Coordinates of C-alpha atoms in Angstrom, one line a residue:
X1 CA 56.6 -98.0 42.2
X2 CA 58.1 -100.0 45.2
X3 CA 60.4 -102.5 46.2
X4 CA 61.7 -104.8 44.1
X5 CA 60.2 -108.2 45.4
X6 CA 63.2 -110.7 46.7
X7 CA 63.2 -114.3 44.6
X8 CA 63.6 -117.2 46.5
X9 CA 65.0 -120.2 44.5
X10 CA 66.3 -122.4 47.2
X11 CA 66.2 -123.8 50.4
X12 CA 64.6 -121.1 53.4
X13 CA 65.6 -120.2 56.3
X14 CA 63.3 -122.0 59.8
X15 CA 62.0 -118.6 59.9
X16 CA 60.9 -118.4 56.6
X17 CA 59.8 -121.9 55.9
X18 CA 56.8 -120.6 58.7
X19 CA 55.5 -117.7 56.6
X20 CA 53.2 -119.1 54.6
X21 CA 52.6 -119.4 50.8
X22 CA 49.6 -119.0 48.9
X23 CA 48.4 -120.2 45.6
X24 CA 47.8 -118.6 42.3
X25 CA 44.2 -119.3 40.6
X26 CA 44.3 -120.8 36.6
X27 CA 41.7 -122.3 35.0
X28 CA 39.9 -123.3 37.9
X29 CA 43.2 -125.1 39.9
X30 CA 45.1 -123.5 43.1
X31 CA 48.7 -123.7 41.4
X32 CA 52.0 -122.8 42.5
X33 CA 55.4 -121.9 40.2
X34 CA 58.9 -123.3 40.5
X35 CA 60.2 -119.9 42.0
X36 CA 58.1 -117.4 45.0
X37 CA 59.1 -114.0 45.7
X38 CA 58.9 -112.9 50.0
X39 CA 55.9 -110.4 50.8
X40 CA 57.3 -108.0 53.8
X41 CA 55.4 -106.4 56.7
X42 CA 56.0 -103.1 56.0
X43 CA 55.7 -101.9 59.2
X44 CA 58.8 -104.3 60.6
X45 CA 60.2 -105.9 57.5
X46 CA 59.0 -109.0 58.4
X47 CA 58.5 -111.7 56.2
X48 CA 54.4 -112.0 55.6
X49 CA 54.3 -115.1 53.0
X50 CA 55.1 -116.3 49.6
X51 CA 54.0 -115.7 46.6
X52 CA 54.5 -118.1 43.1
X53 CA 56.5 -115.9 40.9
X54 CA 54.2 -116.5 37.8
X55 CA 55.7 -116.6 33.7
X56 CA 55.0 -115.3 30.8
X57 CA 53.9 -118.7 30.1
X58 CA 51.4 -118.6 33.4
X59 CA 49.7 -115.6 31.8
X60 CA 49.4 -117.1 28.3
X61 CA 47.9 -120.0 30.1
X62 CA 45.1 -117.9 32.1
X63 CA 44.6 -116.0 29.3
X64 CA 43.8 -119.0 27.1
X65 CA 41.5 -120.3 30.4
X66 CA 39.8 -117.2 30.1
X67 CA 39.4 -117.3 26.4
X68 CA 38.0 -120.3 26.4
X69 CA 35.4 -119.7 29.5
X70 CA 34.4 -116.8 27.8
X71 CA 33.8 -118.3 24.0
X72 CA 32.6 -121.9 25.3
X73 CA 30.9 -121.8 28.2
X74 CA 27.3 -119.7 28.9
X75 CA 29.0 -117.4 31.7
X76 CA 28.5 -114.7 28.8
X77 CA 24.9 -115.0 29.0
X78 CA 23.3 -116.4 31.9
X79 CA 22.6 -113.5 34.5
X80 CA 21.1 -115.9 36.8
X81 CA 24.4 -117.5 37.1
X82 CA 26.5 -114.7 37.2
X83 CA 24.1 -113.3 40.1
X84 CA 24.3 -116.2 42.1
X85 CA 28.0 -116.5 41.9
X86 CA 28.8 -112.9 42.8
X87 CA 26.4 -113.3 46.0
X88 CA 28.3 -116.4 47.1
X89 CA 31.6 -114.4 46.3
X90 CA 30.4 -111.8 48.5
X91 CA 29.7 -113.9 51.2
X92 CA 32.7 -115.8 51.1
X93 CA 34.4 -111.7 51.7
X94 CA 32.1 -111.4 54.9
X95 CA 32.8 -114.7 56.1
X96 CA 36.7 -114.3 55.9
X97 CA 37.0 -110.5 56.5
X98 CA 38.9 -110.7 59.7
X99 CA 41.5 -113.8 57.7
X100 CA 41.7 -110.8 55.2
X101 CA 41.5 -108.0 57.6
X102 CA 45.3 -109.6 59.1
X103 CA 46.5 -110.2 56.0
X104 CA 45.4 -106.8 54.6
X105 CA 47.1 -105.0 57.8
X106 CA 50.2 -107.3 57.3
X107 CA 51.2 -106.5 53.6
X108 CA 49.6 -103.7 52.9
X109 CA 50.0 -101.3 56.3
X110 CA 46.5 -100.8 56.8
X111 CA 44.9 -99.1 59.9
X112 CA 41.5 -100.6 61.2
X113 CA 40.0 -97.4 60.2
X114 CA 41.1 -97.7 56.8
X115 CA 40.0 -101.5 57.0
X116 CA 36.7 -100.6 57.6
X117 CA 36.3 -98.2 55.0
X118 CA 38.4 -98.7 51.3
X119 CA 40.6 -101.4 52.6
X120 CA 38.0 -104.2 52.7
X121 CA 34.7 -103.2 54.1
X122 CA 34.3 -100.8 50.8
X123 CA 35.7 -103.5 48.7
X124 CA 33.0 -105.5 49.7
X125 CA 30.3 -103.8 49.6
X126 CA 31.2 -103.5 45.5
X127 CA 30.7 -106.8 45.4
X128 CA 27.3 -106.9 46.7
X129 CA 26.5 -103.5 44.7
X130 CA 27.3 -105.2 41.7
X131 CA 24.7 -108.4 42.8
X132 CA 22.1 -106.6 43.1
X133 CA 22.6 -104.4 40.2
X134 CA 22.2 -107.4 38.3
X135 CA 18.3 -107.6 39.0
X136 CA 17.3 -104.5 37.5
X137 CA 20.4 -103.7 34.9
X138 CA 18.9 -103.2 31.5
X139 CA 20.9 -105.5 28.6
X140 CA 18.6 -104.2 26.4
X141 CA 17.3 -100.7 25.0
X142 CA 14.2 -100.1 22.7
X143 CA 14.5 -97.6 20.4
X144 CA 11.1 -97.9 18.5
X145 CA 10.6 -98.4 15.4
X146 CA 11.7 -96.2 11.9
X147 CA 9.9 -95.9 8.5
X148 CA 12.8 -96.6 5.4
X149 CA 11.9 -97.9 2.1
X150 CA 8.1 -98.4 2.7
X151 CA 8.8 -100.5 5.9
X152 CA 9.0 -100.1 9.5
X153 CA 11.7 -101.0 11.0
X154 CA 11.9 -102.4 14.6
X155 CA 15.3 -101.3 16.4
X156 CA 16.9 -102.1 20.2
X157 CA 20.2 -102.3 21.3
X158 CA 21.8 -104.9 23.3
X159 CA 24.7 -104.4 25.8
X160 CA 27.0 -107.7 25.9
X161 CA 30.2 -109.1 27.6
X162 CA 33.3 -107.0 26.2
X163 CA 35.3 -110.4 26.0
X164 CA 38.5 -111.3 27.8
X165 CA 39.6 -109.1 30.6
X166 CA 43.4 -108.3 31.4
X167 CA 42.8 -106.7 35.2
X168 CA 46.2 -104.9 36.7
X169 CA 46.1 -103.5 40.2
X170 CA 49.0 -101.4 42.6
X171 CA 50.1 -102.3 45.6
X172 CA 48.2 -99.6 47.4
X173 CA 44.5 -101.0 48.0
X174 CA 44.9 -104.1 46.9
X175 CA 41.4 -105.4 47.8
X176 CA 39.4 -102.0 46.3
X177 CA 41.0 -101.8 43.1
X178 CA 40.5 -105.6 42.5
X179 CA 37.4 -106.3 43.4
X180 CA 35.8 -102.8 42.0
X181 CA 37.5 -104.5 38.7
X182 CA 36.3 -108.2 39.2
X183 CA 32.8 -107.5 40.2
X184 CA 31.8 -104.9 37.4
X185 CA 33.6 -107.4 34.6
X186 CA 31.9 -110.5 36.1
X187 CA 28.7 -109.1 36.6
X188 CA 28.9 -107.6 32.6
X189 CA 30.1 -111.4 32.0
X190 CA 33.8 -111.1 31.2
X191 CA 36.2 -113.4 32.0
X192 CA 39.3 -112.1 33.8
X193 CA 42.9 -112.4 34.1
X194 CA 43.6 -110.7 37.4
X195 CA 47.5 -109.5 38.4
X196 CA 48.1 -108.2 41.6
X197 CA 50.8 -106.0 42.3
X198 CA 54.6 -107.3 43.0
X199 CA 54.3 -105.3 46.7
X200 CA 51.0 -107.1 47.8
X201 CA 50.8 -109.9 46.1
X202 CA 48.7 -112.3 49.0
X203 CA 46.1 -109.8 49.4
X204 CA 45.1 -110.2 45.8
X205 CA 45.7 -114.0 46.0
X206 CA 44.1 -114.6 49.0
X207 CA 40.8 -113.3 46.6
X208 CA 41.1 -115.6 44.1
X209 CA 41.6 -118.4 46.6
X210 CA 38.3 -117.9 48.1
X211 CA 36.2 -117.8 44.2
X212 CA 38.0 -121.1 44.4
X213 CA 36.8 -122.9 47.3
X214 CA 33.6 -121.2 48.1
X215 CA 32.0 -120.1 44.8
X216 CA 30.3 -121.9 41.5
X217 CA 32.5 -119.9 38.9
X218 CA 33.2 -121.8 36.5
X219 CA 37.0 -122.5 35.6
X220 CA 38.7 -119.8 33.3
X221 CA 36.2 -117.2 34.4
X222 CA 38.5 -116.0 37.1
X223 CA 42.4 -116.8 36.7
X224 CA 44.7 -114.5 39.9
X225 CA 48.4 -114.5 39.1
X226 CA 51.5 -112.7 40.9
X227 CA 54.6 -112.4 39.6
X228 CA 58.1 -110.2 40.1
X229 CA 58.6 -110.1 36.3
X230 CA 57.3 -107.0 34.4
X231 CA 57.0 -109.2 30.8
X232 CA 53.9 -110.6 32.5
X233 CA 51.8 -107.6 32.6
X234 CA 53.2 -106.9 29.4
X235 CA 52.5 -110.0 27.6
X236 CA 48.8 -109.6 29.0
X237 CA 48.4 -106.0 27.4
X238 CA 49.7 -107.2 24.2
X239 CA 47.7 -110.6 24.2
X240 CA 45.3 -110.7 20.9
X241 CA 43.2 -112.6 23.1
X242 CA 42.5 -110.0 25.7
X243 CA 39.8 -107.6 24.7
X244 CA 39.9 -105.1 27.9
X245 CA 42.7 -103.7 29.6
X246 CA 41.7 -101.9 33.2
X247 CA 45.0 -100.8 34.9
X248 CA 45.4 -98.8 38.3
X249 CA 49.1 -97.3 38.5
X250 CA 51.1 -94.5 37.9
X251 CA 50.6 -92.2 34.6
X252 CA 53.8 -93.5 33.2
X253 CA 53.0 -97.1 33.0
X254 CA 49.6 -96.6 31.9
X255 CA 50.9 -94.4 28.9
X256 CA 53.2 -97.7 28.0
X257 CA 50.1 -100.0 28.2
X258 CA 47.8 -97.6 25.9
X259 CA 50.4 -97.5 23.4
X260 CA 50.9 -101.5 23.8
X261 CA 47.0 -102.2 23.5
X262 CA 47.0 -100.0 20.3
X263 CA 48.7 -103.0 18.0
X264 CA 45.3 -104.4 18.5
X265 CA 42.8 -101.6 19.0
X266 CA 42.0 -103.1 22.1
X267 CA 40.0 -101.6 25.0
X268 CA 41.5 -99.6 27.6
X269 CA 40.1 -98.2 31.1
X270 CA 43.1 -96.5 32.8
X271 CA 43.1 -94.8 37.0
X272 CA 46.6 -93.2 36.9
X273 CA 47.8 -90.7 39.1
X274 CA 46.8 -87.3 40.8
X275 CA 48.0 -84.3 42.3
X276 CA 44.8 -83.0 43.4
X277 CA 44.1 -79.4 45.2
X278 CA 42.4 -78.7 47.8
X279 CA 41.2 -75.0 47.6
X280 CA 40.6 -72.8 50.8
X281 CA 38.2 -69.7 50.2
X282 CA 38.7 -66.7 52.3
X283 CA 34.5 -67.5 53.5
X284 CA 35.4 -71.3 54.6
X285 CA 35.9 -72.3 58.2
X286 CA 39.4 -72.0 58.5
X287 CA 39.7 -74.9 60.9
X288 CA 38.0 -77.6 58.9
X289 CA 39.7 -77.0 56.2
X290 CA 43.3 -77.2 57.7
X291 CA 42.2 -80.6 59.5
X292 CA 40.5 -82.0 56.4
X293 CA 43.6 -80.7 54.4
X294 CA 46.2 -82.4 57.0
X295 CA 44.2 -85.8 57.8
X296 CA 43.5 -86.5 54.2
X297 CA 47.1 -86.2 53.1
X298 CA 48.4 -88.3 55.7
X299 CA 45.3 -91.6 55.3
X300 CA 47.6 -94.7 54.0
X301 CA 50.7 -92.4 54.6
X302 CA 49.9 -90.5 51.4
X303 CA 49.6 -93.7 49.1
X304 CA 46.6 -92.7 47.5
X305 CA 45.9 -91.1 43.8
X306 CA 42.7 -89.2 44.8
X307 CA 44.6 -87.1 48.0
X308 CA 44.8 -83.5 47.7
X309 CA 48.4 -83.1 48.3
X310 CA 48.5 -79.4 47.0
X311 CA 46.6 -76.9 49.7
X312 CA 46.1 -73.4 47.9
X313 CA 45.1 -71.0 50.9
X314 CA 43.9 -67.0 50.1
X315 CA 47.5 -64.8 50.7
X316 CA 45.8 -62.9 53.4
X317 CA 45.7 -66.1 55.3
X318 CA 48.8 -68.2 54.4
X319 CA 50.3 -68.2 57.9
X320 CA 47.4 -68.7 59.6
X321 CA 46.2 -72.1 57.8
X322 CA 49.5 -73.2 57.9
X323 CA 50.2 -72.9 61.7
X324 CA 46.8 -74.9 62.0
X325 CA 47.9 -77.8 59.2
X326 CA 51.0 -77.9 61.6
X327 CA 49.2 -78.3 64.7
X328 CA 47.0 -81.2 63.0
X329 CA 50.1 -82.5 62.2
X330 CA 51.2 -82.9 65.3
X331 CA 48.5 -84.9 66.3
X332 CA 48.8 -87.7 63.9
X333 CA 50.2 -91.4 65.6
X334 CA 51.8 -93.2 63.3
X335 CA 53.2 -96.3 64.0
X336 CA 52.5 -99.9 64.0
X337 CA 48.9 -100.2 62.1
X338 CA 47.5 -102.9 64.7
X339 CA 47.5 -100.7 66.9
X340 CA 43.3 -98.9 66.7
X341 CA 45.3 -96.0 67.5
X342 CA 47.6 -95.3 65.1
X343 CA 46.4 -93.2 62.2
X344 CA 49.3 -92.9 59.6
X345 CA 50.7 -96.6 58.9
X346 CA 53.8 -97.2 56.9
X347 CA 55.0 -96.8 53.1
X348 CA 54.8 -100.1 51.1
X349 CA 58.6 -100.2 51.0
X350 CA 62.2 -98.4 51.4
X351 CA 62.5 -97.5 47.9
X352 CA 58.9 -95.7 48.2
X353 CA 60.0 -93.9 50.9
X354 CA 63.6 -92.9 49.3
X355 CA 61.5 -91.9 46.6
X356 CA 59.5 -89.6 48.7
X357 CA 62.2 -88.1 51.0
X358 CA 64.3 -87.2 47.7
X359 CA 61.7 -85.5 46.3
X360 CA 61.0 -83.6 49.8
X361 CA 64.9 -82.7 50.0
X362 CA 65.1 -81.7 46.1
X363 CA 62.3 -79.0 47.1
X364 CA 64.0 -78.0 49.8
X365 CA 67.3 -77.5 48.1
X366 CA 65.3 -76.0 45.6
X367 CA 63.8 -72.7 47.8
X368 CA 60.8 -74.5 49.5
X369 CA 60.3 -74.3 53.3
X370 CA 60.1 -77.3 55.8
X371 CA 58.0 -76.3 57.9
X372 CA 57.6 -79.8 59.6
X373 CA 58.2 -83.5 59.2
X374 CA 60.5 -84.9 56.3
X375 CA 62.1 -87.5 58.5
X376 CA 62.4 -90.9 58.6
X377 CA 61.6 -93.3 60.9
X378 CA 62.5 -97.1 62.1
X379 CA 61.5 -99.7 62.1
X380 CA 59.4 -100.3 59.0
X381 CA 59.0 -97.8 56.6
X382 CA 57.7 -94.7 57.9
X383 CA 57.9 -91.6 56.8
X384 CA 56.7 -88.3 59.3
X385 CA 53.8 -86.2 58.3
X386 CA 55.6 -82.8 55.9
X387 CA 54.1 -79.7 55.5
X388 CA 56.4 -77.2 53.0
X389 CA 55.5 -74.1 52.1
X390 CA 57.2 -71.4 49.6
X391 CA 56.4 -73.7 46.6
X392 CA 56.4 -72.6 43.1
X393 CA 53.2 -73.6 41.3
X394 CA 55.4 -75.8 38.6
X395 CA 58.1 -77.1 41.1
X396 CA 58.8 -80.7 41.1
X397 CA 56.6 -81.2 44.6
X398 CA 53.7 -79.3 43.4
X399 CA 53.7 -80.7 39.9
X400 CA 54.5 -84.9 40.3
X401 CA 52.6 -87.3 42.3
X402 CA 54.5 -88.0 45.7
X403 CA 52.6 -91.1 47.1
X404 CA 53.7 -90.0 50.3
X405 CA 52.6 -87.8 53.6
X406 CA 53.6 -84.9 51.5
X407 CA 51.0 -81.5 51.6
X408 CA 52.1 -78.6 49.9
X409 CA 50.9 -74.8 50.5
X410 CA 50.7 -72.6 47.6
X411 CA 49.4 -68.8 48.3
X412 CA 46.4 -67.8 45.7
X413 CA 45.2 -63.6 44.8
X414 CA 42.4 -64.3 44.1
X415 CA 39.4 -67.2 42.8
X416 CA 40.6 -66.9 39.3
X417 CA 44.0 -67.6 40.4
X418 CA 43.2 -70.7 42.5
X419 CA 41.5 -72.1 39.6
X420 CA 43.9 -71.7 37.4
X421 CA 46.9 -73.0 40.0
X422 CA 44.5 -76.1 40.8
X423 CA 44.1 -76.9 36.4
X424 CA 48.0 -76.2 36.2
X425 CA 48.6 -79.7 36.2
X426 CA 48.6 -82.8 33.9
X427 CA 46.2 -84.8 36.1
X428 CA 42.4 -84.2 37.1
X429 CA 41.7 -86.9 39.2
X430 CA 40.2 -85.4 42.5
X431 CA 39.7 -82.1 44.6
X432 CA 37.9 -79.8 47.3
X433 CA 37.0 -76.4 48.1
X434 CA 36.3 -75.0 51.2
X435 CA 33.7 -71.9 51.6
X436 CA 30.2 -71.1 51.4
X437 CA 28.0 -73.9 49.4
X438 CA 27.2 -71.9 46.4
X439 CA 30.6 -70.2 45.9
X440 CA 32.2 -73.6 46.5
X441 CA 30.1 -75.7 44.1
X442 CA 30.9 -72.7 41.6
X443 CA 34.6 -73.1 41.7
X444 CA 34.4 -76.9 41.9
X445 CA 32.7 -76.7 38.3
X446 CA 36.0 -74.5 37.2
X447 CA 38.3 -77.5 38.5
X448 CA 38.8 -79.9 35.9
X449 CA 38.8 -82.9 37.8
X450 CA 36.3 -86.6 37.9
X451 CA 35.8 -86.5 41.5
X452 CA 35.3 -83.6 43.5
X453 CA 34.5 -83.4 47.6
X454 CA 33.1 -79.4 48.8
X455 CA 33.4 -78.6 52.1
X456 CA 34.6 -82.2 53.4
X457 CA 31.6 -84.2 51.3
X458 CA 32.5 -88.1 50.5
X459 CA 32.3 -89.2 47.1
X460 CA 33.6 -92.3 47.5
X461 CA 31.3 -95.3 47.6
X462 CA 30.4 -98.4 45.3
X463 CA 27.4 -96.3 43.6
X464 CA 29.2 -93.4 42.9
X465 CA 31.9 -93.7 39.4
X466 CA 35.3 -93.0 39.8
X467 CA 37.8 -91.5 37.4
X468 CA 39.8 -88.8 36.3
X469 CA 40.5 -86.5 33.4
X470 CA 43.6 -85.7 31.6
X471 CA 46.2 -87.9 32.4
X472 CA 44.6 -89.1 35.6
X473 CA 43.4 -91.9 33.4
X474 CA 40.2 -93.3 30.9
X475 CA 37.2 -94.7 32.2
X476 CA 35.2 -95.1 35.7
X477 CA 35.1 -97.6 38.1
X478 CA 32.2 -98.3 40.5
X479 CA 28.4 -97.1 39.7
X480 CA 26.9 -98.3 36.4
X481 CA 29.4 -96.7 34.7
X482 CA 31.7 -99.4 35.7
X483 CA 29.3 -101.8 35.0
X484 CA 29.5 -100.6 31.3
X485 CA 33.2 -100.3 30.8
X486 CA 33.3 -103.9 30.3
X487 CA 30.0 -103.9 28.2
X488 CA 29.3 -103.6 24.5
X489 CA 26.8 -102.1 22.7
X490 CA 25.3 -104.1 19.7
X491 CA 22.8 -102.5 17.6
X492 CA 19.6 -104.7 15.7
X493 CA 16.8 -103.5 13.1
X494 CA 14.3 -106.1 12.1
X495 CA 11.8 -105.2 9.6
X496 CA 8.2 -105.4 10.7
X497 CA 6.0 -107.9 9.3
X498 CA 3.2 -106.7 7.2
X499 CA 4.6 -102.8 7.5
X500 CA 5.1 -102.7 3.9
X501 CA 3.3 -99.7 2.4

């Protein structure tokens, strides 16, 4: 998903030669490649910075880094290390949020507001979750002892490093879905080959440039790449030397990897997409849920998995709810994301957003009702808040992920029927419900989804995992379940001495 990123093989423009380039990270060097790709300001098209456009050979390189960090050096096993290198990591973040902050803004479209929550501030507060989990995580389990063949036997399990990690983010919170991937895997003691996505590619850089200069991890531990060229995730997934895969993307691409990591049974933690519902009951507050409903579709102009981009509303009440979602609408700035009053920044790119309005005009063409919005605007890539009601439960716009400011209404009978229109779906990422507490946490129980917010509640935060079900992906980041999707558990039984009977 996104814009093709633009190669640049020869000489730049004045202009161009002034946007800076940054570097990728492998085996402990800041290197660049023979060939960059631009990064553009979504927002105005303007060129951000360079990135190296990395090879297959680059990957095979960090992956070889990383293999060797892991198997030769003590990274594996000394906590103390690990702790005291994720605390300087996380202080490097504090010390250079505002230099990531502009950047963050720049390439990505991000709104202070979203900057201080999953932008960056989130982001690094993982970090520092992930240090101090460190001092009371237990790598090892007793599990007492068991009488067999006249002895007792002695038994504990030990959780160790999965291996070599193969770390692939999107474009869409850069800083979040890398570091809530690097600071579980380092703090389990992986190494990790991290590739950002081809539409923010400095963001993810910039990351790995800072455990450069300002940390003690030791080289291979951590290798960053970019690159334009699709064989370079590939070659990654299908690397015999990887042991983990952790991709955030669409459901499509994630389906390719699983069945690329199968050739060698390797591990696989997926976040795919959603096309989560938020349910209004005919007890909720009427006017909370419309503004939750319309200023949760519209955060990052719609580019996130978890939104609830479907709104099912009691038929009694369609009009109503929708004349408020409207009016909410109506009241969202968008614009140019530097701006602390803007709300809605821009898509990541003009595909994105051709993507978005053909899916808007096939559901119009198709019987659906705009009731506002579907519009683009210049310059940059925006896209206007759209409401559209009249939606068939399996229509195109109710059933596939938008990644856009797209809600949809759909009219429910009754709560039977709202569950059943919120589970007609191939993803289970995320959801809310609206009404009084205990009918609300009822129906949320109904929803099959990994995340669930009731009557506006936030989910969202480095102790708390993430994850879907269905085809919303495998796994959970953040919480100690992250923590122990890069782990392994390794069963012992010793025989006690003088136990023989």
């Amino acid at each position: 998903m996104g814009q093709s990123p633009t190669i640049t093989t020869g000489e730049r423009s004045e202009t161009e030669s002034a946007a800076p380039a940054r570097h990728m990270l492998i085996d402990g060097s800041l290197v660049g490649a023979p060939q960059s790709f631009r990064s553009v300001n979504p927002a105005n098209g303007e060129i951000v910075g360079y990135a190296p456009d990395a090879t297959v050979v680059d990957a095979e390189a960090s992956v070889a880094a990383a293999r060797r960090a892991f198997d030769e050096t003590t990274w594996a096993t000394d906590v103390a290390l690990r702790m005291r290198c994720l605390d300087q990591f996380h202080r490097a973040l504090v010390q250079h949020r505002e230099e990531l902050a502009a950047l963050t803004t720049a390439e990505v479209g991000a709104t202070p507001a979203l900057l201080a929550g999953a932008q960056l501030d989130g982001p690094i507060d993982i970090v520092r979750f992930y240090a101090d989990l460190l001092e009371t995580h237990p790598f090892t389990e007793d599990l007492g002892n068991v009488e067999s063949r006249g002895m007792q036997h002695h038994r504990w399990v030990e959780k160790e490093a999965a291996g070599v990690v193969a770390a692939i983010v999107a474009y869409n919170y850069p800083n979040q879905l890398a570091l809530a991937k690097l600071a579980p895997s380092l703090a389990a003691g992986c190494t990790v080959v991290l590739k950002g996505a081809p539409d923010t590619p400095l963001v993810t850089l910039a990351l790995g440039e800072l455990i450069a200069n300002h940390t003690d991890i030791p080289a291979g531990v951590v290798n960053v790449l970019s690159s334009s060229d699709p064989e370079v995730g590939a070659s990654l997934v299908a690397s015999p030397d990887v042991d983990v895969v952790t991709f955030t993307g669409s459901t499509p691409t994630g389906r390719a990897i699983m069945a690329a990591a199968s050739a060698t049974l390797k591990r696989v933690f997926l976040e795919l997409g959603g096309k989560s519902a938020a349910i209004v009951l005919d007890d909720a507050d009427f006017g909370t849920a419309a503004t939750f409903a319309a200023f949760s579709m519209v955060t990052h102009a719609g580019q996130g998995c978890a939104l609830t981009s479907r709104l099912l509303v009691p038929r009694a009440h369609h009009d109503a709810i929708v004349e408020m979602v409207k009016a909410n609408f109506a009241h969202v700035r968008y614009g140019d994301p530097v701006d602390p009053k803007t709300y809605m920044g821009p898509l990541i790119s003009e595909r994105q957003r051709d993507k978005v309005d053909g899916m808007v005009q096939r559901a119009v063409a198709a019987g659906a009702t705009l009731v506002v919005g579907g519009e683009k605007k210049d310059p940059g890539f925006f896209y206007t808040p759209t409401l559209l009601t009249n939606v068939a439960v399996d229509a195109e716009i109710a059933q596939e992920e938008v990644f856009g400011p797209v809600l949809v209404v759909i009219a429910y009978d009754d709560d039977d029927d709202a569950v059943r229109i919120a589970n007609d779906s191939i993803y289970g990422l995320s959801g809310a419900v609206f009404g009084s507490e205990d009918r609300a946490v009822a129906m949320a129980r109904r929803i099959r989804t990994g995340t669930f917010s009731i009557n506006g509640g936030n989910y969202f935060s480095p102790d708390a995992p993430f994850g879907g079900y269905k085809q919303s992906g495998i796994g959970r980041e953040m919480g100690v379940a992250g923590l122990e999707e890069f782990q392994e558990r390794k069963t012992f039984a010793s025989v006690v001495p003088g136990s023989a009977s």
